């Protein structure tokens, strides 16, 4: 059964895509929690960071570097931004396809809710 993100990656369903390379896709969140809220996902499915394996090390590194590249491209690096990866029910994960939230455009509170 494919997740909503796999269907976005395959272009089965539309999304506002802001960045793509061979291994990653970044698109705007459908329910933004900040003026800029983008999700960056590996095209290869890893359900969540807890399921990542040592052999995924390069892809995990690419995900973070990709997130920083997207943040720069969207001008978020000027004032700062937050990267969030939710893992499991208490972490707030709702889509079982590893993704990193890129949030910016306003000051963000801490600690998170
Ligand atoms: P999670 O809660 O798993 O960390 O994040 C999943 C995110 O995916 C949520 O912020 C949610 O708004 C977003 N989302 C869910 N369905 C869709 C969709 O169909 N399109 C887009 N662009 N974002 C989605």
Short mmCIF file of C-alpha atoms and ligand atoms in Angstrom, two decimals:
data_model
loop_
_atom_site.label_atom_id
_atom_site.label_comp_id
_atom_site.label_asym_id
_atom_site.label_seq_id
_atom_site.Cartn_x
_atom_site.Cartn_y
_atom_site.Cartn_z
CA UNK A 1 0.00 0.00 0.00
CA UNK A 2 1.59 3.28 -1.03
CA UNK A 3 1.58 6.36 1.17
CA UNK A 4 0.41 9.78 0.10
CA UNK A 5 4.06 10.82 -0.32
CA UNK A 6 4.79 7.95 -2.75
CA UNK A 7 1.79 9.12 -4.76
CA UNK A 8 3.19 12.66 -4.77
CA UNK A 9 6.63 11.37 -5.84
CA UNK A 10 5.05 9.39 -8.72
CA UNK A 11 2.97 12.48 -9.68
CA UNK A 12 -0.22 10.49 -9.11
CA UNK A 13 -1.43 13.35 -6.93
CA UNK A 14 -0.39 17.00 -7.28
CA UNK A 15 1.80 18.96 -4.89
CA UNK A 16 3.54 22.32 -4.96
CA UNK A 17 7.05 21.03 -5.61
CA UNK A 18 9.89 23.38 -4.69
CA UNK A 19 12.93 21.13 -5.20
CA UNK A 20 13.82 17.80 -6.74
CA UNK A 21 16.94 15.82 -7.41
CA UNK A 22 17.65 12.14 -8.07
CA UNK A 23 17.00 11.00 -4.52
CA UNK A 24 14.83 13.69 -2.89
CA UNK A 25 11.61 15.63 -3.44
CA UNK A 26 10.50 18.74 -1.53
CA UNK A 27 6.98 20.16 -1.65
CA UNK A 28 4.82 22.54 0.36
CA UNK A 29 2.84 21.05 3.25
CA UNK A 30 -0.92 20.93 2.58
CA UNK A 31 -1.59 22.22 6.09
CA UNK A 32 1.14 24.80 6.74
CA UNK A 33 2.08 25.52 10.36
CA UNK A 34 4.29 28.50 9.48
CA UNK A 35 4.45 31.02 6.61
CA UNK A 36 6.86 28.60 4.92
CA UNK A 37 6.30 24.91 5.59
CA UNK A 38 7.92 22.44 3.22
CA UNK A 39 8.38 18.69 3.48
CA UNK A 40 11.47 17.04 2.06
CA UNK A 41 11.33 13.29 1.52
CA UNK A 42 13.65 10.62 0.17
CA UNK A 43 12.19 9.01 -2.95
CA UNK A 44 13.26 5.62 -1.64
CA UNK A 45 10.88 4.67 1.17
CA UNK A 46 12.13 4.46 4.74
CA UNK A 47 9.08 4.46 7.02
CA UNK A 48 10.63 6.52 9.81
CA UNK A 49 14.04 7.40 11.19
CA UNK A 50 13.75 4.54 13.71
CA UNK A 51 13.74 2.11 10.78
CA UNK A 52 16.78 3.59 9.06
CA UNK A 53 19.72 1.20 8.70
CA UNK A 54 23.46 1.83 8.61
CA UNK A 55 23.27 1.46 4.81
CA UNK A 56 20.87 4.44 4.74
CA UNK A 57 23.55 6.75 6.16
CA UNK A 58 24.24 8.48 2.85
CA UNK A 59 20.56 9.05 2.13
CA UNK A 60 19.98 10.46 5.64
CA UNK A 61 22.89 12.84 5.12
CA UNK A 62 21.48 13.84 1.73
CA UNK A 63 18.11 14.53 3.36
CA UNK A 64 19.61 17.04 5.82
CA UNK A 65 21.83 18.66 3.19
CA UNK A 66 18.81 18.85 0.88
CA UNK A 67 16.74 20.48 3.63
CA UNK A 68 19.43 23.14 4.13
CA UNK A 69 19.57 23.71 0.36
CA UNK A 70 15.79 24.14 0.16
CA UNK A 71 15.85 26.51 3.16
CA UNK A 72 18.51 28.62 1.43
CA UNK A 73 16.61 28.55 -1.85
CA UNK A 74 13.49 29.84 -0.06
CA UNK A 75 15.49 32.53 1.78
CA UNK A 76 14.85 31.01 5.23
CA UNK A 77 18.53 31.04 6.17
CA UNK A 78 18.40 34.83 6.60
CA UNK A 79 16.39 34.70 9.83
CA UNK A 80 16.63 31.01 10.63
CA UNK A 81 14.32 28.05 10.39
CA UNK A 82 13.53 24.73 12.04
CA UNK A 83 13.89 21.17 10.76
CA UNK A 84 11.58 18.60 12.38
CA UNK A 85 11.38 14.82 11.97
CA UNK A 86 8.43 13.22 13.78
CA UNK A 87 8.83 9.56 14.74
CA UNK A 88 5.93 7.37 15.87
CA UNK A 89 2.63 8.28 17.54
CA UNK A 90 4.01 10.34 20.44
CA UNK A 91 6.32 12.12 17.98
CA UNK A 92 3.33 13.20 15.91
CA UNK A 93 4.12 11.08 12.84
CA UNK A 94 1.07 10.69 10.60
CA UNK A 95 2.62 9.59 7.29
CA UNK A 96 4.86 6.50 7.46
CA UNK A 97 7.36 7.74 4.88
CA UNK A 98 10.39 9.50 6.35
CA UNK A 99 10.15 13.25 5.89
CA UNK A 100 11.74 16.33 7.31
CA UNK A 101 9.61 19.42 7.94
CA UNK A 102 11.24 22.74 7.02
CA UNK A 103 9.50 25.52 8.94
CA UNK A 104 10.24 29.22 8.76
CA UNK A 105 9.00 32.73 8.16
CA UNK A 106 8.14 33.49 11.78
CA UNK A 107 9.78 33.03 15.18
CA UNK A 108 9.06 29.49 16.38
CA UNK A 109 8.33 28.69 20.01
CA UNK A 110 10.26 26.26 22.17
CA UNK A 111 9.59 23.76 23.65
CA UNK A 112 7.28 22.32 20.98
CA UNK A 113 3.77 21.25 22.04
P1 LIG B 1 3.91 14.12 10.07
O1 LIG B 1 2.79 14.47 10.98
O2 LIG B 1 3.85 12.67 9.63
O3 LIG B 1 5.27 14.49 10.61
O4 LIG B 1 3.75 15.04 8.80
C1 LIG B 1 2.93 14.74 7.73
C2 LIG B 1 2.64 16.05 7.04
O5 LIG B 1 2.13 15.76 5.77
C3 LIG B 1 1.60 16.91 7.75
O6 LIG B 1 2.19 18.16 8.10
C4 LIG B 1 0.50 17.06 6.73
O7 LIG B 1 -0.08 18.34 6.71
C5 LIG B 1 1.20 16.73 5.42
N1 LIG B 1 0.33 16.16 4.42
C6 LIG B 1 -0.55 15.14 4.59
N2 LIG B 1 -1.15 14.85 3.43
C7 LIG B 1 -0.62 15.70 2.50
C8 LIG B 1 -0.85 15.87 1.10
O8 LIG B 1 -1.65 15.18 0.47
N3 LIG B 1 -0.13 16.83 0.47
C9 LIG B 1 0.79 17.60 1.12
N4 LIG B 1 1.44 18.53 0.41
N5 LIG B 1 1.02 17.47 2.44
C10 LIG B 1 0.32 16.53 3.13
#
